[in-house]
mmCIF file of N, CA and C in Angstrom:
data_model
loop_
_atom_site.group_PDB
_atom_site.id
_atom_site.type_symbol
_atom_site.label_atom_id
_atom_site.label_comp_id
_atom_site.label_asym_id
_atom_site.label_seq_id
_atom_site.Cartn_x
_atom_site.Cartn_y
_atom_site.Cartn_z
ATOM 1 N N UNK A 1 28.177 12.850 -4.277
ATOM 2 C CA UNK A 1 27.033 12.694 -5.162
ATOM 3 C C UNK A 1 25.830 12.243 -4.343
ATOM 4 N N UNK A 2 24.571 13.036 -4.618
ATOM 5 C CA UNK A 2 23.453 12.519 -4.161
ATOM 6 C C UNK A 2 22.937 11.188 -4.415
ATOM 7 N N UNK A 3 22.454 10.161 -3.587
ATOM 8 C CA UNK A 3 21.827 8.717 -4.035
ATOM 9 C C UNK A 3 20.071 9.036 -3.854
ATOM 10 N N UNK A 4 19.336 8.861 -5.041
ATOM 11 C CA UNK A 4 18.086 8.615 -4.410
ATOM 12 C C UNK A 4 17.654 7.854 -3.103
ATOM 13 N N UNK A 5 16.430 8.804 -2.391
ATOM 14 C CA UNK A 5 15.938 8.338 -1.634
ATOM 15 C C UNK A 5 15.538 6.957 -1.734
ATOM 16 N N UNK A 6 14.795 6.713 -3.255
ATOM 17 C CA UNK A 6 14.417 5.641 -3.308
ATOM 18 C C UNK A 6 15.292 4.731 -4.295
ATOM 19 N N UNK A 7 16.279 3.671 -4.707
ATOM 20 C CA UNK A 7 17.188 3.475 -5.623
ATOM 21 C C UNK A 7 16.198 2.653 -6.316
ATOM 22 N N UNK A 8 16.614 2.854 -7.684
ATOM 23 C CA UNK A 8 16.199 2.156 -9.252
ATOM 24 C C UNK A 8 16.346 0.738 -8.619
ATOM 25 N N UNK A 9 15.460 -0.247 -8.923
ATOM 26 C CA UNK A 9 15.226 -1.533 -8.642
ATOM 27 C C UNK A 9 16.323 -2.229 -9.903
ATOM 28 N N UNK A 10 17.041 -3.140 -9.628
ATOM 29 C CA UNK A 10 18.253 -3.554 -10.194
ATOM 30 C C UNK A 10 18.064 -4.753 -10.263
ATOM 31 N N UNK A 11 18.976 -5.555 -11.391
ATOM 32 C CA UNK A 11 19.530 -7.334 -11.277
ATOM 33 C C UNK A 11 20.454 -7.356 -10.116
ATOM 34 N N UNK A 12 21.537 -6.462 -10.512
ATOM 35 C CA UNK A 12 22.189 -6.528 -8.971
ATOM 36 C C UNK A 12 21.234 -6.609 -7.451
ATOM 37 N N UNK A 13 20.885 -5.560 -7.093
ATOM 38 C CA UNK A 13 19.870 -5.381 -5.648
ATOM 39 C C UNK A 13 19.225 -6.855 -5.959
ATOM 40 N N UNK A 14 18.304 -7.381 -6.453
ATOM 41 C CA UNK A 14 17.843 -8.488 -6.277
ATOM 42 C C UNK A 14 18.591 -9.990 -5.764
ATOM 43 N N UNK A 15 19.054 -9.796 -7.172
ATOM 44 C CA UNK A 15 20.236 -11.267 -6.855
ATOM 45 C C UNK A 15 21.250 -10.776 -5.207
ATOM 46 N N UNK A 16 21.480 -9.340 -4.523
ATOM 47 C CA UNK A 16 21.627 -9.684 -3.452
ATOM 48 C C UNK A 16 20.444 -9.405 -2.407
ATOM 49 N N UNK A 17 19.442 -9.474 -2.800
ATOM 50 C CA UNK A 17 17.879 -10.066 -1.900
ATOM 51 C C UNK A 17 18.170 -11.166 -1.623
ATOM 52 N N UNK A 18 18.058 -11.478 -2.982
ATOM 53 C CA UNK A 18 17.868 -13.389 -2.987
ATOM 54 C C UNK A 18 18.900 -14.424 -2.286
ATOM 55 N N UNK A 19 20.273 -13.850 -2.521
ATOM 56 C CA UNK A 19 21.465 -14.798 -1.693
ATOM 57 C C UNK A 19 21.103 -14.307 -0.310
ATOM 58 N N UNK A 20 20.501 -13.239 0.645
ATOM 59 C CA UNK A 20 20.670 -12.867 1.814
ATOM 60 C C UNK A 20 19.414 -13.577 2.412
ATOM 61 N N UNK A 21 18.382 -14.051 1.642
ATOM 62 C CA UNK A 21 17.544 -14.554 2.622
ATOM 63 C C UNK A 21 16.618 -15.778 1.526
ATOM 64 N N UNK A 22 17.151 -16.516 0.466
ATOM 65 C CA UNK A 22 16.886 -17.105 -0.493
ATOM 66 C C UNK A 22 15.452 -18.041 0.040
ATOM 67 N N UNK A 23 15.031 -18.853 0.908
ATOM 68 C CA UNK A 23 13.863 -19.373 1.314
ATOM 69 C C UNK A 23 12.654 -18.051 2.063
ATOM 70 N N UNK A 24 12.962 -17.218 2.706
ATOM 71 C CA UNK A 24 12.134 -16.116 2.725
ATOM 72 C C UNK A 24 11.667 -15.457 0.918
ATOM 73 N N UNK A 25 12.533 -15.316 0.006
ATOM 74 C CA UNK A 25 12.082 -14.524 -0.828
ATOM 75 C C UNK A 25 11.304 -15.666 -1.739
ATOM 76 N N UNK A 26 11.596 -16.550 -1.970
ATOM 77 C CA UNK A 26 10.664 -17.709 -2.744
ATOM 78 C C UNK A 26 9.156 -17.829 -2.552
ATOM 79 N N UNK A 27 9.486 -18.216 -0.666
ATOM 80 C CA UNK A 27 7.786 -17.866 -0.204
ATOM 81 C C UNK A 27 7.008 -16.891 -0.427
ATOM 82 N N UNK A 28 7.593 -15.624 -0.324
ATOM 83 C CA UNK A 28 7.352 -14.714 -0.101
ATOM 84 C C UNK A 28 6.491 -14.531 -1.888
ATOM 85 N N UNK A 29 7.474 -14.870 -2.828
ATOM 86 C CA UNK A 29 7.209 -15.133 -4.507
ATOM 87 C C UNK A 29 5.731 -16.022 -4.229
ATOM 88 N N UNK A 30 5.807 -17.163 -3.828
ATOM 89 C CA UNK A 30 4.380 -17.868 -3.750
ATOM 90 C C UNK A 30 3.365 -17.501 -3.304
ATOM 91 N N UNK A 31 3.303 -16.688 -2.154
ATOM 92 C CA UNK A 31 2.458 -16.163 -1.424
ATOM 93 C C UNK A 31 1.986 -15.283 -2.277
ATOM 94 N N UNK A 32 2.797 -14.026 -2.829
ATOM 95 C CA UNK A 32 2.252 -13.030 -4.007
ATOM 96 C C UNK A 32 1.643 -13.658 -4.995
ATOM 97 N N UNK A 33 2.119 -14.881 -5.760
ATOM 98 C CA UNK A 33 1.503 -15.348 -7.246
ATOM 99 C C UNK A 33 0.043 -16.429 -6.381
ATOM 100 N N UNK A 34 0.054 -16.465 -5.264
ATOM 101 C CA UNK A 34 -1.302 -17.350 -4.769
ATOM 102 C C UNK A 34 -2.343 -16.166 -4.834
ATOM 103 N N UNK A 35 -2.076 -14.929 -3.805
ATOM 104 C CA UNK A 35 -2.748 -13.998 -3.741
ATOM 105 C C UNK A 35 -3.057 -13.284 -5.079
ATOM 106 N N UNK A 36 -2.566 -12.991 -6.064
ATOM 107 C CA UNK A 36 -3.294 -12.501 -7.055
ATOM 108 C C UNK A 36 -3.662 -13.227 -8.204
ATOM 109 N N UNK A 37 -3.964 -14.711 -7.857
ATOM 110 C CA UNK A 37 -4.326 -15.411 -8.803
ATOM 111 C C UNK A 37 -5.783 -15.476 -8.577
ATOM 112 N N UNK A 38 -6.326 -15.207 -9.728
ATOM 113 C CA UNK A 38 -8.146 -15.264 -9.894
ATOM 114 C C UNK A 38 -8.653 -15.955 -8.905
ATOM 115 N N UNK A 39 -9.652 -15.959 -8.168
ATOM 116 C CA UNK A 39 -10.400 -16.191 -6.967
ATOM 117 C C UNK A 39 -12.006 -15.817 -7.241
ATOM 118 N N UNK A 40 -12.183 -15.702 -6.266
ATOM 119 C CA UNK A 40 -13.759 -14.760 -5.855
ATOM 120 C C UNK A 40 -13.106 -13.658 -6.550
ATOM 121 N N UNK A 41 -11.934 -13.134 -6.631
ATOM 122 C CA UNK A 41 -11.965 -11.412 -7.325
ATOM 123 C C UNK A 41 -11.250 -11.756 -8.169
ATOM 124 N N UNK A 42 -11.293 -11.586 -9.858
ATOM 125 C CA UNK A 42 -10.538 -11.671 -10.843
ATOM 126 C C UNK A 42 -9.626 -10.762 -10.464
ATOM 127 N N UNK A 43 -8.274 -10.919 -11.497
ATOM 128 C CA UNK A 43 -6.915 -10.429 -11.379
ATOM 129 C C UNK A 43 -7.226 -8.964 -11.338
ATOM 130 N N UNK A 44 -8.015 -8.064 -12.464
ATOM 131 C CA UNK A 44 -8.403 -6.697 -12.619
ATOM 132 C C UNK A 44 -8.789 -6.407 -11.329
ATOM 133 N N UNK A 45 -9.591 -7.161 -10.676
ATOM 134 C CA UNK A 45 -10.335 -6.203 -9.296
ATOM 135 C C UNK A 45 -9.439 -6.020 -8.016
ATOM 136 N N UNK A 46 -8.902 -7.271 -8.105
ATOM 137 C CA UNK A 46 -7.291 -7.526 -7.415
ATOM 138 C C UNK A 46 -5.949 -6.097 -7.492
ATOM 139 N N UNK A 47 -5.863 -6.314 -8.344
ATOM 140 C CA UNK A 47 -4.983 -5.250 -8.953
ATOM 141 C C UNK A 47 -5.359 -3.582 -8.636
ATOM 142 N N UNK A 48 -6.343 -3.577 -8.849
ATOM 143 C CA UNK A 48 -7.036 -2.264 -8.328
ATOM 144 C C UNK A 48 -7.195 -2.257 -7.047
ATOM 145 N N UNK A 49 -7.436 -2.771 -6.000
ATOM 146 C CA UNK A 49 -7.779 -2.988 -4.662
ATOM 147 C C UNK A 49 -5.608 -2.475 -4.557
ATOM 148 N N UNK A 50 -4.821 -3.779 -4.898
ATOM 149 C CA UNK A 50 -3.613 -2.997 -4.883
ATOM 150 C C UNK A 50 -2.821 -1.637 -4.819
ATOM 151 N N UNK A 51 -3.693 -1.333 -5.985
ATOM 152 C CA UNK A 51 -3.258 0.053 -6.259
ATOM 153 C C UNK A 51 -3.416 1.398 -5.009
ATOM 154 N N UNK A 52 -5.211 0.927 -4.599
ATOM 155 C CA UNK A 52 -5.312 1.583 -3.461
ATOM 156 C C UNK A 52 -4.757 1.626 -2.504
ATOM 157 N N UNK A 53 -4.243 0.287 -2.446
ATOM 158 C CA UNK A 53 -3.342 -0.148 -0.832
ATOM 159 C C UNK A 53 -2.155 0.220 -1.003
ATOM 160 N N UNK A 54 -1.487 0.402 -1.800
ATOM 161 C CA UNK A 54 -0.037 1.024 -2.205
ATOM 162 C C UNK A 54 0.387 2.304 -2.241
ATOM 163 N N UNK A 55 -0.780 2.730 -2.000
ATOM 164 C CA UNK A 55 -0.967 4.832 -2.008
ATOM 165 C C UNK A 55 -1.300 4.619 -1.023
ATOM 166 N N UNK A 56 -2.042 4.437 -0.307
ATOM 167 C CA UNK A 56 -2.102 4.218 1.363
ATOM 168 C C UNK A 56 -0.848 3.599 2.402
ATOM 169 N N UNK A 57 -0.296 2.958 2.117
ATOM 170 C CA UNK A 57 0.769 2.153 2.275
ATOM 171 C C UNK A 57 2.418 3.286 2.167
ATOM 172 N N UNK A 58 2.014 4.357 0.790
ATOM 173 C CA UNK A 58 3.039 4.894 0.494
ATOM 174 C C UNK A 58 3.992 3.608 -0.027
ATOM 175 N N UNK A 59 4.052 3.127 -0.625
ATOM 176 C CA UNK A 59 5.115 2.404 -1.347
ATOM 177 C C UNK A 59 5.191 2.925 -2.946
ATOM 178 N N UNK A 60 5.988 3.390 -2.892
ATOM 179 C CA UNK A 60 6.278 4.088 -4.189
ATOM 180 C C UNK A 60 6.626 2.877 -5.563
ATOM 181 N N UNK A 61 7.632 1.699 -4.786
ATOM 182 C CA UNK A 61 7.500 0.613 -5.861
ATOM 183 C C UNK A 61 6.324 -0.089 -6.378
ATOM 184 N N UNK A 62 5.408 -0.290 -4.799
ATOM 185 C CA UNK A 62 4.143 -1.367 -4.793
ATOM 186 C C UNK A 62 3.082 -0.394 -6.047
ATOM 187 N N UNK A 63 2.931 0.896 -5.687
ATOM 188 C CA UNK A 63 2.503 1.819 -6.849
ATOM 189 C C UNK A 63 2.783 2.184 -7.978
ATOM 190 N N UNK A 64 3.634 2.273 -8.538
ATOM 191 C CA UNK A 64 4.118 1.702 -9.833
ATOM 192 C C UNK A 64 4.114 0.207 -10.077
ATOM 193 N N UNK A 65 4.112 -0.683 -9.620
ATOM 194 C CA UNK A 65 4.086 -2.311 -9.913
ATOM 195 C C UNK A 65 2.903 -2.288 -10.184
ATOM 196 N N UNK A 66 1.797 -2.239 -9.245
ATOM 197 C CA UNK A 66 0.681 -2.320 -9.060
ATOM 198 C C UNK A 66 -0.056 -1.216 -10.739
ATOM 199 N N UNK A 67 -0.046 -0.797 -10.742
ATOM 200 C CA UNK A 67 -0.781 0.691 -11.652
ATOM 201 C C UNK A 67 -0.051 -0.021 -12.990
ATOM 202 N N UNK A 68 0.658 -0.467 -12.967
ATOM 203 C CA UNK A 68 1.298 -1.271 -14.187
ATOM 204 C C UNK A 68 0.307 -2.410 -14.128
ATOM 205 N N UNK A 69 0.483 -3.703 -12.879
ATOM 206 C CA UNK A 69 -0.456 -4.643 -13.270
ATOM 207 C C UNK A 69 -1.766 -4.187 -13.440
ATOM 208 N N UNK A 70 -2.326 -3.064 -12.662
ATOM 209 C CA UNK A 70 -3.715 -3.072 -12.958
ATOM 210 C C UNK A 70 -3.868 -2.738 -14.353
ATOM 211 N N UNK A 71 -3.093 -1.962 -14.940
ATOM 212 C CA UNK A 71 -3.229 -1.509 -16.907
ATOM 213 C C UNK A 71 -3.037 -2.793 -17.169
ATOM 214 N N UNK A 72 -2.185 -3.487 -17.150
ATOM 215 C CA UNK A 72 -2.349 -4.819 -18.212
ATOM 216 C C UNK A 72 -3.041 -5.676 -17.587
ATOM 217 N N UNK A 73 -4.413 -5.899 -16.530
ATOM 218 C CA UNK A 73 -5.189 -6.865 -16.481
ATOM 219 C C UNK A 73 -6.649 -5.743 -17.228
ATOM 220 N N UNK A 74 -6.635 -5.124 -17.526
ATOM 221 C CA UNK A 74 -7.912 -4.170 -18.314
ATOM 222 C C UNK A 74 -8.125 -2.780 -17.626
ATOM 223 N N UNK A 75 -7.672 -2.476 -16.483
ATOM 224 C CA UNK A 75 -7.993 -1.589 -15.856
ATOM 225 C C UNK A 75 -7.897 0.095 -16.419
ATOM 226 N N UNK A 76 -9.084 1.075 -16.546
ATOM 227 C CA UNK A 76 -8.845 1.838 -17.233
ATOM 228 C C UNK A 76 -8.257 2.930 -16.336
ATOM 229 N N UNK A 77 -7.564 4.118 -17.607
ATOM 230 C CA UNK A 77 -7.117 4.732 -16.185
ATOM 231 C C UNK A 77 -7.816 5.728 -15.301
ATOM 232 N N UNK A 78 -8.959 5.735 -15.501
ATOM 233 C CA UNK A 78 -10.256 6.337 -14.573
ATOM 234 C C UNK A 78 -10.505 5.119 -13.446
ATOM 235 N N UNK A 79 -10.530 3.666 -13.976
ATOM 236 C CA UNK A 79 -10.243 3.004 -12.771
ATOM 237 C C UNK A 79 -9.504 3.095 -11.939
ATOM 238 N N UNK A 80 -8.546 3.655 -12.244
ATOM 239 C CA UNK A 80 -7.110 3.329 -11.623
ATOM 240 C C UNK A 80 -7.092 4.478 -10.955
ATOM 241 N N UNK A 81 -7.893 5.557 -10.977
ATOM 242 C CA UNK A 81 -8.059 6.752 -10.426
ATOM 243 C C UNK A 81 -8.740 6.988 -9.466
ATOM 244 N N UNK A 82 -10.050 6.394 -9.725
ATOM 245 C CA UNK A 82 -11.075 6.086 -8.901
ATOM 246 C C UNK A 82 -10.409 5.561 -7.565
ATOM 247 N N UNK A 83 -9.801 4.243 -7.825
ATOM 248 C CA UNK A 83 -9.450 3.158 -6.918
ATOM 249 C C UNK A 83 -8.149 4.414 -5.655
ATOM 250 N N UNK A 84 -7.643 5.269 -6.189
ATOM 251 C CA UNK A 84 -6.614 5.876 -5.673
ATOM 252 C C UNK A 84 -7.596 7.099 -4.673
ATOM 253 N N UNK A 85 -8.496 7.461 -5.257
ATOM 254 C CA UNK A 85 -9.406 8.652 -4.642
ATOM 255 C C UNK A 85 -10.223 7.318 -3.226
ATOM 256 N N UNK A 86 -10.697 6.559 -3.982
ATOM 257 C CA UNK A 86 -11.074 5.730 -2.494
ATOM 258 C C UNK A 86 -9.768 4.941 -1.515
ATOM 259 N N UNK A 87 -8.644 5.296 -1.988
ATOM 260 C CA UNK A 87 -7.643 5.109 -0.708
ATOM 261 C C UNK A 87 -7.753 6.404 -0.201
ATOM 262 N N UNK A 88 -7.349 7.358 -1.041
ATOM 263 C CA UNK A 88 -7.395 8.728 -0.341
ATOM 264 C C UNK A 88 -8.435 8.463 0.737
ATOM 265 N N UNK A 89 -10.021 8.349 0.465
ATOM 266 C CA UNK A 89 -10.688 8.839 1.795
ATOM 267 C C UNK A 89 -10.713 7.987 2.745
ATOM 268 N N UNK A 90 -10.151 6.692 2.370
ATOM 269 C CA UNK A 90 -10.113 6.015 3.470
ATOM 270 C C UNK A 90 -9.192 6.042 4.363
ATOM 271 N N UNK A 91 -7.641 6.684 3.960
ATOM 272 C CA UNK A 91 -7.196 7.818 4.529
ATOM 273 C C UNK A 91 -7.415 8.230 5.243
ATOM 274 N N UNK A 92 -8.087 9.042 4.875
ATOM 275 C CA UNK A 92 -8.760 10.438 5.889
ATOM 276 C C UNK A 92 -9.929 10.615 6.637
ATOM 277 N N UNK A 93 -10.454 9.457 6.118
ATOM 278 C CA UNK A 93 -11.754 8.782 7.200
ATOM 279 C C UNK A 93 -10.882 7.946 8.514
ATOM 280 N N UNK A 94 -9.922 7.635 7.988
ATOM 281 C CA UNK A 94 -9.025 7.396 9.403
ATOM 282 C C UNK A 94 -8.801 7.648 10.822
ATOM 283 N N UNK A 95 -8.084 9.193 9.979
ATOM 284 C CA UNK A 95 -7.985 10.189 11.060
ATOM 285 C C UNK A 95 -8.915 10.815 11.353
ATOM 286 N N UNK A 96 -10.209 10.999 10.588
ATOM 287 C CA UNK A 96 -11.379 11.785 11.396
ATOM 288 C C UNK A 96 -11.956 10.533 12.433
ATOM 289 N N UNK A 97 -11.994 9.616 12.211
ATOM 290 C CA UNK A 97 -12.296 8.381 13.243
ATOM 291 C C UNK A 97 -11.638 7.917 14.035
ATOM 292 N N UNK A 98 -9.938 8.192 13.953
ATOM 293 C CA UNK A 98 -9.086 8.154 15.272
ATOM 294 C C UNK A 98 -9.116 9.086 16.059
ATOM 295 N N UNK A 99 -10.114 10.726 15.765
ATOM 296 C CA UNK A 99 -10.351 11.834 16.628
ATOM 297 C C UNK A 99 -10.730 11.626 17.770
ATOM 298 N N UNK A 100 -11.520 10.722 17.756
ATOM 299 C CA UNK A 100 -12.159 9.995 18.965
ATOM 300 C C UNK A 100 -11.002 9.549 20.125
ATOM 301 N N UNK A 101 -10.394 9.096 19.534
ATOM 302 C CA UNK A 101 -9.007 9.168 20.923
ATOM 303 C C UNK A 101 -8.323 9.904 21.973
ATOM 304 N N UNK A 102 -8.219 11.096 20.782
ATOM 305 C CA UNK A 102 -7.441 12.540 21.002
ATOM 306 C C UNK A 102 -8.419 13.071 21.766
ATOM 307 N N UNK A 103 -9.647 12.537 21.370
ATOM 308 C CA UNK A 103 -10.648 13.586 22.019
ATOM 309 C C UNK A 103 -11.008 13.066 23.702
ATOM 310 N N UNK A 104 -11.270 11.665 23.328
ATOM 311 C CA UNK A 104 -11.326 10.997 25.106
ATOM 312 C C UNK A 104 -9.971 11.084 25.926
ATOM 313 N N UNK A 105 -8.844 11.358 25.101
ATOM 314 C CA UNK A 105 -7.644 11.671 25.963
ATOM 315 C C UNK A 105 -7.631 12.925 26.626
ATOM 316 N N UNK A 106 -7.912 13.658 25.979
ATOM 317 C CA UNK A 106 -8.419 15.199 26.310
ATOM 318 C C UNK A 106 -8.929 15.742 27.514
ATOM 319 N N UNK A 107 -10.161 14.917 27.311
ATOM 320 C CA UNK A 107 -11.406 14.290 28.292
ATOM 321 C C UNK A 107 -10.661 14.155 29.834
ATOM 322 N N UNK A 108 -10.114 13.081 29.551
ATOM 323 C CA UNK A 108 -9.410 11.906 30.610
ATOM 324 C C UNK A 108 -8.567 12.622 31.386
ATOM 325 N N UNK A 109 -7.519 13.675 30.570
ATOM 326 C CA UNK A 109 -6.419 14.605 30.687
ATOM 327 C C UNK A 109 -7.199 15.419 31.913
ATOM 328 N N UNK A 110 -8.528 16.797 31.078
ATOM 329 C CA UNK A 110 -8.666 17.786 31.946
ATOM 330 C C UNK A 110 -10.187 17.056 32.762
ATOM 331 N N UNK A 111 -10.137 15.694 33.270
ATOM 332 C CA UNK A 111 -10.877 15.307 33.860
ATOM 333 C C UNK A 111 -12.495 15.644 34.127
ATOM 334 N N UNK A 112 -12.905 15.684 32.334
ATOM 335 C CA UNK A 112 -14.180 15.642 32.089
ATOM 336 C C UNK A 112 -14.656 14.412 31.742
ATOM 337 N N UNK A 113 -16.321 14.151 32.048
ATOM 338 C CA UNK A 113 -16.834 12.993 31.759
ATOM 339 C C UNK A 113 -17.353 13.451 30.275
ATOM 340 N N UNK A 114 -17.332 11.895 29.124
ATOM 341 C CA UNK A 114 -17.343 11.674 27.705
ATOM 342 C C UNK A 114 -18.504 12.513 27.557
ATOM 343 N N UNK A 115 -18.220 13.370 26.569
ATOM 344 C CA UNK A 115 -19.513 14.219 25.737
ATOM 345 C C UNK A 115 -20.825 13.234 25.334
#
């Protein structure tokens, strides 16, 4: 039988998170409920900033968690869309700005001086 790539998040899987590294996952709990507690950025703007970072990130859980918290702190789902199109280009503004590497390697390679 096939197992998903990614397995259904469980009581079981957790409770054995928690016995395998029980003071890592607590902190780890505090650190998350410090970080998205209202600040300079209410929970909504928080949550959305998430969302982006979780499609960038590729975390398929953090993106569903996230797209969940951002709907129940107000977030509409054109926000939530928006916020995903500006991971996208930041994305891909990435790699057009890591070109610069490939390109001075290039350079360096067939022993030309920088354009």
């Amino acid at each position: 039988m096939d197992s998903p790539m990614f397995p259904h998040p469980t009581a079981g899987l957790a409770k054995r998170r928690a016995e395998l590294a029980p003071e890592a996952l607590s902190a780890f709990k505090a650190f998350s409920k410090a970080v998205f507690a209202p600040g300079a950025l209410d929970a909504k703007t928080k949550q959305l900033i998430a969302v982006a970072v979780a499609h960038v990130t590729q975390c398929p859980y953090c993106i569903k968690g996230h797209t969940e918290g951002a709907a129940r702190a107000g977030s509409s789902d054109a926000e939530i869309m928006e916020a995903i199109w500006v991971a996208a280009e930041m994305r891909a503004g990435g790699a057009y700005a890591h070109s610069a590497l490939a390109l001075q390697t290039l350079e360096d390679l067939h022993g030309r001086k920088p354009a």
